[in-house]
JSON list of C-alpha atoms in Angstrom, two decimals:
[
{"chain": "A", "resi": 227, "resn": "MET", "atom": "CA", "xyz": [18.32, -1.23, 21.99]},
{"chain": "A", "resi": 228, "resn": "THR", "atom": "CA", "xyz": [15.29, 0.41, 22.56]},
{"chain": "A", "resi": 229, "resn": "LYS", "atom": "CA", "xyz": [12.21, -0.36, 19.32]},
{"chain": "A", "resi": 230, "resn": "LYS", "atom": "CA", "xyz": [12.20, 3.45, 19.06]},
{"chain": "A", "resi": 231, "resn": "GLN", "atom": "CA", "xyz": [16.28, 3.19, 18.52]},
{"chain": "A", "resi": 232, "resn": "ILE", "atom": "CA", "xyz": [15.68, -0.01, 16.18]},
{"chain": "A", "resi": 233, "resn": "ALA", "atom": "CA", "xyz": [13.04, 1.81, 14.37]},
{"chain": "A", "resi": 234, "resn": "LEU", "atom": "CA", "xyz": [15.12, 5.06, 14.27]},
{"chain": "A", "resi": 235, "resn": "SER", "atom": "CA", "xyz": [17.94, 2.91, 12.38]},
{"chain": "A", "resi": 236, "resn": "ALA", "atom": "CA", "xyz": [16.02, 0.87, 10.26]},
{"chain": "A", "resi": 237, "resn": "VAL", "atom": "CA", "xyz": [15.09, 4.71, 8.64]},
{"chain": "A", "resi": 238, "resn": "GLU", "atom": "CA", "xyz": [18.55, 5.41, 8.12]},
{"chain": "A", "resi": 239, "resn": "THR", "atom": "CA", "xyz": [19.66, 2.49, 6.60]},
{"chain": "A", "resi": 240, "resn": "LEU", "atom": "CA", "xyz": [16.99, 1.88, 4.42]},
{"chain": "A", "resi": 241, "resn": "LYS", "atom": "CA", "xyz": [17.40, 5.18, 3.37]},
{"chain": "A", "resi": 242, "resn": "LYS", "atom": "CA", "xyz": [20.99, 5.14, 2.73]},
{"chain": "A", "resi": 243, "resn": "GLU", "atom": "CA", "xyz": [19.95, 1.54, 0.29]},
{"chain": "A", "resi": 244, "resn": "TYR", "atom": "CA", "xyz": [17.42, 2.51, -1.38]},
{"chain": "A", "resi": 245, "resn": "PRO", "atom": "CA", "xyz": [17.27, 6.58, -2.22]},
{"chain": "A", "resi": 246, "resn": "ASP", "atom": "CA", "xyz": [14.59, 6.65, -4.48]},
{"chain": "A", "resi": 247, "resn": "ALA", "atom": "CA", "xyz": [11.27, 5.31, -2.49]},
{"chain": "A", "resi": 248, "resn": "ILE", "atom": "CA", "xyz": [8.74, 5.28, -5.01]},
{"chain": "A", "resi": 249, "resn": "CYS", "atom": "CA", "xyz": [5.19, 2.98, -5.28]},
{"chain": "A", "resi": 250, "resn": "SER", "atom": "CA", "xyz": [5.50, 0.29, -7.89]},
{"chain": "A", "resi": 251, "resn": "LEU", "atom": "CA", "xyz": [1.99, 1.17, -8.79]},
{"chain": "A", "resi": 252, "resn": "GLU", "atom": "CA", "xyz": [1.92, 3.52, -12.08]},
{"chain": "A", "resi": 253, "resn": "TYR", "atom": "CA", "xyz": [-0.92, 6.35, -11.55]},
{"chain": "A", "resi": 254, "resn": "THR", "atom": "CA", "xyz": [-0.80, 10.12, -12.27]},
{"chain": "A", "resi": 255, "resn": "GLU", "atom": "CA", "xyz": [-3.97, 11.17, -10.13]},
{"chain": "A", "resi": 256, "resn": "PRO", "atom": "CA", "xyz": [-5.91, 10.03, -6.90]},
{"chain": "A", "resi": 257, "resn": "LEU", "atom": "CA", "xyz": [-8.25, 7.92, -8.27]},
{"chain": "A", "resi": 258, "resn": "GLN", "atom": "CA", "xyz": [-6.27, 5.98, -10.24]},
{"chain": "A", "resi": 259, "resn": "LEU", "atom": "CA", "xyz": [-3.83, 4.77, -7.14]},
{"chain": "A", "resi": 260, "resn": "LEU", "atom": "CA", "xyz": [-7.00, 4.02, -4.99]},
{"chain": "A", "resi": 261, "resn": "ILE", "atom": "CA", "xyz": [-8.09, 1.17, -8.13]},
{"chain": "A", "resi": 262, "resn": "ALA", "atom": "CA", "xyz": [-4.65, 0.46, -8.81]},
{"chain": "A", "resi": 263, "resn": "THR", "atom": "CA", "xyz": [-4.34, -0.70, -5.09]},
{"chain": "A", "resi": 264, "resn": "ARG", "atom": "CA", "xyz": [-7.60, -2.51, -5.19]},
{"chain": "A", "resi": 265, "resn": "LEU", "atom": "CA", "xyz": [-6.42, -4.51, -8.22]},
{"chain": "A", "resi": 266, "resn": "ALA", "atom": "CA", "xyz": [-3.43, -5.28, -6.58]},
{"chain": "A", "resi": 267, "resn": "ALA", "atom": "CA", "xyz": [-5.10, -7.40, -3.57]},
{"chain": "A", "resi": 268, "resn": "GLN", "atom": "CA", "xyz": [-3.59, -11.12, -4.26]},
{"chain": "A", "resi": 269, "resn": "CYS", "atom": "CA", "xyz": [-2.35, -10.00, -7.67]},
{"chain": "A", "resi": 270, "resn": "THR", "atom": "CA", "xyz": [1.59, -8.68, -8.72]},
{"chain": "A", "resi": 271, "resn": "ASP", "atom": "CA", "xyz": [1.76, -4.36, -8.92]},
{"chain": "A", "resi": 272, "resn": "ALA", "atom": "CA", "xyz": [3.58, -5.33, -12.53]},
{"chain": "A", "resi": 273, "resn": "ARG", "atom": "CA", "xyz": [0.31, -7.00, -13.52]},
{"chain": "A", "resi": 274, "resn": "VAL", "atom": "CA", "xyz": [-1.93, -4.17, -12.61]},
{"chain": "A", "resi": 275, "resn": "ASN", "atom": "CA", "xyz": [0.60, -1.77, -14.42]},
{"chain": "A", "resi": 276, "resn": "MET", "atom": "CA", "xyz": [-0.04, -4.00, -17.75]},
{"chain": "A", "resi": 277, "resn": "VAL", "atom": "CA", "xyz": [-3.92, -4.03, -16.65]},
{"chain": "A", "resi": 278, "resn": "THR", "atom": "CA", "xyz": [-4.57, -0.20, -16.05]},
{"chain": "A", "resi": 279, "resn": "PRO", "atom": "CA", "xyz": [-3.82, 2.32, -19.27]},
{"chain": "A", "resi": 280, "resn": "ALA", "atom": "CA", "xyz": [-7.00, 0.62, -20.97]},
{"chain": "A", "resi": 281, "resn": "LEU", "atom": "CA", "xyz": [-8.95, 0.36, -17.70]},
{"chain": "A", "resi": 282, "resn": "PHE", "atom": "CA", "xyz": [-8.20, 3.99, -17.24]},
{"chain": "A", "resi": 283, "resn": "GLU", "atom": "CA", "xyz": [-8.26, 5.55, -21.14]},
{"chain": "A", "resi": 284, "resn": "ARG", "atom": "CA", "xyz": [-11.83, 3.26, -20.56]},
{"chain": "A", "resi": 285, "resn": "PHE", "atom": "CA", "xyz": [-12.97, 5.06, -17.51]},
{"chain": "A", "resi": 286, "resn": "PRO", "atom": "CA", "xyz": [-11.12, 8.03, -17.07]},
{"chain": "A", "resi": 287, "resn": "THR", "atom": "CA", "xyz": [-13.30, 9.51, -14.04]},
{"chain": "A", "resi": 288, "resn": "ALA", "atom": "CA", "xyz": [-15.03, 8.16, -11.51]},
{"chain": "A", "resi": 289, "resn": "ALA", "atom": "CA", "xyz": [-18.45, 8.81, -13.41]},
{"chain": "A", "resi": 290, "resn": "ASP", "atom": "CA", "xyz": [-17.15, 6.72, -15.69]},
{"chain": "A", "resi": 291, "resn": "PHE", "atom": "CA", "xyz": [-16.94, 3.79, -12.95]},
{"chain": "A", "resi": 292, "resn": "ALA", "atom": "CA", "xyz": [-20.13, 4.78, -11.45]},
{"chain": "A", "resi": 293, "resn": "ALA", "atom": "CA", "xyz": [-22.44, 4.38, -15.00]},
{"chain": "A", "resi": 294, "resn": "ALA", "atom": "CA", "xyz": [-20.34, 1.59, -15.63]},
{"chain": "A", "resi": 295, "resn": "THR", "atom": "CA", "xyz": [-21.64, -2.00, -15.37]},
{"chain": "A", "resi": 296, "resn": "GLU", "atom": "CA", "xyz": [-19.12, -4.98, -13.44]},
{"chain": "A", "resi": 297, "resn": "GLU", "atom": "CA", "xyz": [-19.80, -6.94, -16.89]},
{"chain": "A", "resi": 298, "resn": "GLU", "atom": "CA", "xyz": [-17.93, -4.18, -18.62]},
{"chain": "A", "resi": 299, "resn": "VAL", "atom": "CA", "xyz": [-15.19, -3.41, -16.06]},
{"chain": "A", "resi": 300, "resn": "ALA", "atom": "CA", "xyz": [-13.68, -7.57, -15.62]},
{"chain": "A", "resi": 301, "resn": "GLU", "atom": "CA", "xyz": [-13.44, -7.33, -18.98]},
{"chain": "A", "resi": 302, "resn": "TYR", "atom": "CA", "xyz": [-10.33, -5.09, -18.36]},
{"chain": "A", "resi": 303, "resn": "ILE", "atom": "CA", "xyz": [-9.33, -6.32, -15.08]},
{"chain": "A", "resi": 304, "resn": "LYS", "atom": "CA", "xyz": [-9.65, -10.02, -15.38]},
{"chain": "A", "resi": 305, "resn": "SER", "atom": "CA", "xyz": [-6.20, -11.06, -15.11]},
{"chain": "A", "resi": 306, "resn": "CYS", "atom": "CA", "xyz": [-5.84, -9.53, -12.43]},
{"chain": "A", "resi": 307, "resn": "GLY", "atom": "CA", "xyz": [-7.70, -12.45, -10.22]},
{"chain": "A", "resi": 308, "resn": "LEU", "atom": "CA", "xyz": [-10.82, -11.81, -8.10]},
{"chain": "A", "resi": 309, "resn": "TYR", "atom": "CA", "xyz": [-11.55, -9.73, -11.00]},
{"chain": "A", "resi": 310, "resn": "LYS", "atom": "CA", "xyz": [-15.60, -10.34, -10.20]},
{"chain": "A", "resi": 311, "resn": "THR", "atom": "CA", "xyz": [-15.40, -8.62, -6.63]},
{"chain": "A", "resi": 312, "resn": "LYS", "atom": "CA", "xyz": [-13.24, -6.15, -8.03]},
{"chain": "A", "resi": 313, "resn": "SER", "atom": "CA", "xyz": [-15.03, -5.00, -10.77]},
{"chain": "A", "resi": 314, "resn": "ARG", "atom": "CA", "xyz": [-17.70, -4.79, -8.44]},
{"chain": "A", "resi": 315, "resn": "ASP", "atom": "CA", "xyz": [-15.95, -3.04, -5.88]},
{"chain": "A", "resi": 316, "resn": "LEU", "atom": "CA", "xyz": [-14.63, -0.04, -8.03]},
{"chain": "A", "resi": 317, "resn": "VAL", "atom": "CA", "xyz": [-18.76, 0.29, -9.68]},
{"chain": "A", "resi": 318, "resn": "ALA", "atom": "CA", "xyz": [-19.78, 0.44, -6.42]},
{"chain": "A", "resi": 319, "resn": "LEU", "atom": "CA", "xyz": [-16.81, 2.62, -5.15]},
{"chain": "A", "resi": 320, "resn": "GLY", "atom": "CA", "xyz": [-17.19, 5.24, -8.01]},
{"chain": "A", "resi": 321, "resn": "LYS", "atom": "CA", "xyz": [-20.94, 6.03, -7.65]},
{"chain": "A", "resi": 322, "resn": "MET", "atom": "CA", "xyz": [-20.15, 6.23, -3.75]},
{"chain": "A", "resi": 323, "resn": "ILE", "atom": "CA", "xyz": [-17.11, 9.01, -4.86]},
{"chain": "A", "resi": 324, "resn": "VAL", "atom": "CA", "xyz": [-19.54, 10.93, -6.81]},
{"chain": "A", "resi": 325, "resn": "GLU", "atom": "CA", "xyz": [-22.76, 11.08, -4.89]},
{"chain": "A", "resi": 326, "resn": "GLU", "atom": "CA", "xyz": [-20.67, 11.26, -1.62]},
{"chain": "A", "resi": 327, "resn": "PHE", "atom": "CA", "xyz": [-17.14, 12.62, -1.96]},
{"chain": "A", "resi": 328, "resn": "ASP", "atom": "CA", "xyz": [-18.15, 15.76, -5.40]},
{"chain": "A", "resi": 329, "resn": "GLY", "atom": "CA", "xyz": [-16.43, 12.93, -7.08]},
{"chain": "A", "resi": 330, "resn": "LYS", "atom": "CA", "xyz": [-12.78, 13.58, -5.33]},
{"chain": "A", "resi": 331, "resn": "VAL", "atom": "CA", "xyz": [-11.20, 11.22, -3.69]},
{"chain": "A", "resi": 332, "resn": "PRO", "atom": "CA", "xyz": [-11.67, 11.71, -0.15]},
{"chain": "A", "resi": 333, "resn": "ASP", "atom": "CA", "xyz": [-7.55, 13.18, 2.16]},
{"chain": "A", "resi": 334, "resn": "ASN", "atom": "CA", "xyz": [-8.69, 11.71, 4.99]},
{"chain": "A", "resi": 335, "resn": "ILE", "atom": "CA", "xyz": [-8.55, 7.72, 6.23]},
{"chain": "A", "resi": 336, "resn": "ASP", "atom": "CA", "xyz": [-11.69, 7.59, 7.55]},
{"chain": "A", "resi": 337, "resn": "ASP", "atom": "CA", "xyz": [-13.53, 8.73, 4.57]},
{"chain": "A", "resi": 338, "resn": "LEU", "atom": "CA", "xyz": [-11.17, 6.22, 2.51]},
{"chain": "A", "resi": 339, "resn": "VAL", "atom": "CA", "xyz": [-12.16, 3.04, 4.15]},
{"chain": "A", "resi": 340, "resn": "LYS", "atom": "CA", "xyz": [-15.97, 3.35, 3.94]},
{"chain": "A", "resi": 341, "resn": "LEU", "atom": "CA", "xyz": [-15.32, 3.16, -0.04]},
{"chain": "A", "resi": 342, "resn": "PRO", "atom": "CA", "xyz": [-16.52, -0.17, -0.96]},
{"chain": "A", "resi": 343, "resn": "GLY", "atom": "CA", "xyz": [-12.73, -2.69, -0.75]},
{"chain": "A", "resi": 344, "resn": "ILE", "atom": "CA", "xyz": [-10.47, -0.52, 0.17]},
{"chain": "A", "resi": 345, "resn": "GLY", "atom": "CA", "xyz": [-9.09, -0.56, 3.69]},
{"chain": "A", "resi": 346, "resn": "ARG", "atom": "CA", "xyz": [-6.24, 0.74, 5.95]},
{"chain": "A", "resi": 347, "resn": "LYS", "atom": "CA", "xyz": [-3.90, -0.14, 3.68]},
{"chain": "A", "resi": 348, "resn": "THR", "atom": "CA", "xyz": [-4.74, 1.53, 0.80]},
{"chain": "A", "resi": 349, "resn": "ALA", "atom": "CA", "xyz": [-6.40, 4.63, 2.80]},
{"chain": "A", "resi": 350, "resn": "ASN", "atom": "CA", "xyz": [-2.96, 5.20, 4.70]},
{"chain": "A", "resi": 351, "resn": "LEU", "atom": "CA", "xyz": [-1.18, 4.59, 0.59]},
{"chain": "A", "resi": 352, "resn": "VAL", "atom": "CA", "xyz": [-2.97, 7.09, -1.21]},
{"chain": "A", "resi": 353, "resn": "MET", "atom": "CA", "xyz": [-2.95, 9.63, 1.66]},
{"chain": "A", "resi": 354, "resn": "GLY", "atom": "CA", "xyz": [1.15, 9.26, 1.90]},
{"chain": "A", "resi": 355, "resn": "ASP", "atom": "CA", "xyz": [1.51, 9.65, -2.31]},
{"chain": "A", "resi": 356, "resn": "VAL", "atom": "CA", "xyz": [-1.08, 11.06, -3.40]},
{"chain": "A", "resi": 357, "resn": "TYR", "atom": "CA", "xyz": [-2.17, 13.86, -0.24]},
{"chain": "A", "resi": 358, "resn": "GLY", "atom": "CA", "xyz": [1.86, 13.34, 1.37]},
{"chain": "A", "resi": 359, "resn": "LYS", "atom": "CA", "xyz": [0.28, 13.28, 4.95]},
{"chain": "A", "resi": 360, "resn": "PRO", "atom": "CA", "xyz": [1.70, 11.24, 7.36]},
{"chain": "A", "resi": 361, "resn": "ALA", "atom": "CA", "xyz": [1.25, 7.44, 6.65]},
{"chain": "A", "resi": 362, "resn": "VAL", "atom": "CA", "xyz": [1.89, 3.53, 7.20]},
{"chain": "A", "resi": 363, "resn": "VAL", "atom": "CA", "xyz": [1.02, 1.29, 4.94]},
{"chain": "A", "resi": 364, "resn": "VAL", "atom": "CA", "xyz": [1.23, -1.72, 7.07]},
{"chain": "A", "resi": 365, "resn": "ASP", "atom": "CA", "xyz": [1.39, -4.69, 4.29]},
{"chain": "A", "resi": 366, "resn": "THR", "atom": "CA", "xyz": [2.59, -8.16, 4.14]},
{"chain": "A", "resi": 367, "resn": "HIS", "atom": "CA", "xyz": [6.44, -6.87, 4.07]},
{"chain": "A", "resi": 368, "resn": "CYS", "atom": "CA", "xyz": [5.61, -4.64, 6.53]},
{"chain": "A", "resi": 369, "resn": "ILE", "atom": "CA", "xyz": [4.54, -6.88, 9.11]},
{"chain": "A", "resi": 370, "resn": "ARG", "atom": "CA", "xyz": [7.46, -9.18, 8.44]},
{"chain": "A", "resi": 371, "resn": "LEU", "atom": "CA", "xyz": [10.20, -6.99, 8.82]},
{"chain": "A", "resi": 372, "resn": "THR", "atom": "CA", "xyz": [9.23, -5.18, 11.38]},
{"chain": "A", "resi": 373, "resn": "LYS", "atom": "CA", "xyz": [8.24, -8.07, 13.69]},
{"chain": "A", "resi": 374, "resn": "ARG", "atom": "CA", "xyz": [11.95, -9.72, 12.42]},
{"chain": "A", "resi": 375, "resn": "LEU", "atom": "CA", "xyz": [13.30, -6.22, 13.85]},
{"chain": "A", "resi": 376, "resn": "GLY", "atom": "CA", "xyz": [11.43, -6.59, 17.08]},
{"chain": "A", "resi": 377, "resn": "LEU", "atom": "CA", "xyz": [9.26, -4.11, 16.75]},
{"chain": "A", "resi": 378, "resn": "HIS", "atom": "CA", "xyz": [6.30, -6.30, 17.68]},
{"chain": "A", "resi": 379, "resn": "GLU", "atom": "CA", "xyz": [4.68, -9.64, 17.64]},
{"chain": "A", "resi": 380, "resn": "LEU", "atom": "CA", "xyz": [1.18, -8.59, 16.49]},
{"chain": "A", "resi": 381, "resn": "LYS", "atom": "CA", "xyz": [-0.53, -9.67, 13.34]},
{"chain": "A", "resi": 382, "resn": "ASP", "atom": "CA", "xyz": [-3.80, -7.37, 13.35]},
{"chain": "A", "resi": 383, "resn": "GLN", "atom": "CA", "xyz": [-2.45, -4.62, 10.58]},
{"chain": "A", "resi": 384, "resn": "LYS", "atom": "CA", "xyz": [-4.10, -2.16, 12.57]},
{"chain": "A", "resi": 385, "resn": "LYS", "atom": "CA", "xyz": [-2.28, -2.28, 15.81]},
{"chain": "A", "resi": 386, "resn": "ILE", "atom": "CA", "xyz": [1.07, -2.88, 13.62]},
{"chain": "A", "resi": 387, "resn": "GLU", "atom": "CA", "xyz": [0.11, 0.91, 11.97]},
{"chain": "A", "resi": 388, "resn": "PHE", "atom": "CA", "xyz": [-0.43, 2.78, 15.24]},
{"chain": "A", "resi": 389, "resn": "LEU", "atom": "CA", "xyz": [2.49, 1.04, 16.86]},
{"chain": "A", "resi": 390, "resn": "LEU", "atom": "CA", "xyz": [4.65, 2.15, 14.37]},
{"chain": "A", "resi": 391, "resn": "ARG", "atom": "CA", "xyz": [3.16, 5.54, 13.68]},
{"chain": "A", "resi": 392, "resn": "ASP", "atom": "CA", "xyz": [4.66, 6.07, 18.10]},
{"chain": "A", "resi": 393, "resn": "LEU", "atom": "CA", "xyz": [7.79, 5.50, 16.10]},
{"chain": "A", "resi": 394, "resn": "LEU", "atom": "CA", "xyz": [8.53, 6.10, 13.61]},
{"chain": "A", "resi": 395, "resn": "PRO", "atom": "CA", "xyz": [9.10, 9.91, 12.98]},
{"chain": "A", "resi": 396, "resn": "PRO", "atom": "CA", "xyz": [5.91, 10.78, 11.05]},
{"chain": "A", "resi": 397, "resn": "GLU", "atom": "CA", "xyz": [7.85, 12.87, 8.05]},
{"chain": "A", "resi": 398, "resn": "GLU", "atom": "CA", "xyz": [9.15, 9.59, 6.73]},
{"chain": "A", "resi": 399, "resn": "SER", "atom": "CA", "xyz": [6.38, 6.92, 7.52]},
{"chain": "A", "resi": 400, "resn": "ASN", "atom": "CA", "xyz": [5.33, 6.13, 4.03]},
{"chain": "A", "resi": 401, "resn": "ASP", "atom": "CA", "xyz": [9.02, 6.51, 2.55]},
{"chain": "A", "resi": 402, "resn": "PHE", "atom": "CA", "xyz": [10.45, 4.33, 5.26]},
{"chain": "A", "resi": 403, "resn": "CYS", "atom": "CA", "xyz": [7.11, 1.83, 4.45]},
{"chain": "A", "resi": 404, "resn": "HIS", "atom": "CA", "xyz": [7.96, 2.07, 0.39]},
{"chain": "A", "resi": 405, "resn": "ARG", "atom": "CA", "xyz": [11.31, 0.98, 1.50]},
{"chain": "A", "resi": 406, "resn": "LEU", "atom": "CA", "xyz": [10.66, -1.81, 3.23]},
{"chain": "A", "resi": 407, "resn": "VAL", "atom": "CA", "xyz": [8.88, -3.70, 0.25]},
{"chain": "A", "resi": 408, "resn": "LEU", "atom": "CA", "xyz": [12.17, -3.48, -2.36]},
{"chain": "A", "resi": 409, "resn": "HIS", "atom": "CA", "xyz": [14.00, -4.71, 1.14]},
{"chain": "A", "resi": 410, "resn": "GLY", "atom": "CA", "xyz": [11.30, -7.38, 1.47]},
{"chain": "A", "resi": 411, "resn": "ARG", "atom": "CA", "xyz": [11.43, -8.23, -2.05]},
{"chain": "A", "resi": 412, "resn": "ALA", "atom": "CA", "xyz": [15.66, -8.07, -2.52]},
{"chain": "A", "resi": 413, "resn": "VAL", "atom": "CA", "xyz": [16.71, -9.59, 1.09]},
{"chain": "A", "resi": 414, "resn": "CYS", "atom": "CA", "xyz": [14.21, -10.15, 3.91]},
{"chain": "A", "resi": 415, "resn": "ASP", "atom": "CA", "xyz": [12.76, -13.28, 1.87]},
{"chain": "A", "resi": 416, "resn": "ALA", "atom": "CA", "xyz": [9.60, -14.62, 3.40]},
{"chain": "A", "resi": 417, "resn": "ARG", "atom": "CA", "xyz": [11.32, -18.01, 3.37]},
{"chain": "A", "resi": 418, "resn": "LYS", "atom": "CA", "xyz": [14.64, -17.81, 2.90]},
{"chain": "A", "resi": 419, "resn": "PRO", "atom": "CA", "xyz": [15.71, -14.22, 4.05]},
{"chain": "A", "resi": 420, "resn": "LYS", "atom": "CA", "xyz": [19.52, -13.16, 2.90]},
{"chain": "A", "resi": 421, "resn": "CYS", "atom": "CA", "xyz": [20.74, -12.16, 6.87]},
{"chain": "A", "resi": 422, "resn": "GLY", "atom": "CA", "xyz": [24.33, -12.13, 5.93]},
{"chain": "A", "resi": 423, "resn": "GLU", "atom": "CA", "xyz": [23.42, -9.34, 2.82]},
{"chain": "A", "resi": 424, "resn": "CYS", "atom": "CA", "xyz": [21.47, -7.32, 5.23]},
{"chain": "A", "resi": 425, "resn": "CYS", "atom": "CA", "xyz": [22.12, -3.49, 5.64]},
{"chain": "A", "resi": 426, "resn": "MET", "atom": "CA", "xyz": [20.12, -4.15, 9.13]},
{"chain": "A", "resi": 427, "resn": "SER", "atom": "CA", "xyz": [21.91, -7.14, 10.31]},
{"chain": "A", "resi": 428, "resn": "ASP", "atom": "CA", "xyz": [23.46, -5.22, 13.27]},
{"chain": "A", "resi": 429, "resn": "PHE", "atom": "CA", "xyz": [20.42, -4.36, 14.46]},
{"chain": "A", "resi": 430, "resn": "CYS", "atom": "CA", "xyz": [18.05, -6.76, 13.34]},
{"chain": "A", "resi": 431, "resn": "LYS", "atom": "CA", "xyz": [16.63, -9.35, 16.08]},
{"chain": "A", "resi": 432, "resn": "LYS", "atom": "CA", "xyz": [15.93, -12.33, 14.12]},
{"chain": "A", "resi": 433, "resn": "ASN", "atom": "CA", "xyz": [20.19, -11.54, 13.22]},
{"chain": "A", "resi": 434, "resn": "ILE", "atom": "CA", "xyz": [21.51, -11.12, 16.95]}
]
């Protein structure tokens, strides 16, 4: 099978296995997803979901974050880890959104990655989940599973993103990345993958 064929097979197989592919972070608007994803760095989504309700109640808009002190924001996110760095980023992020983007979360990757603490992974998540545009979210699950499938031998996230953009149907790419997370957690574990239980075992290079 070619890499394109493997990618398409993976898309269809995971779609059947995980028909409801959604982001596990809880949010109701673009700013909330942006901030929740920043908080999720080196922290579980479950923990972030415990923290964000009180955080968003206190700071509902970018202007509220912009007007806050780092110390005040830190009090709400201490359990997320790296809270000093994250609180600094959230205040700075709020200020930039207010000053440069009229208080609205940008709807393109080039502007999103200008925001403090926001990389291409978060930018792609916002693009796909909020704005409904083709996106490839390259997280640890995506890197591990697509490598095991034989789609690449890369480590650089940006290179993997652009390679997958060429291999995946644009309309499927965002949901496919969500399904990789679900499959990575349930079956394709980093240390002990359950290859005997894997729905992709027929075409996965690791299992062949």
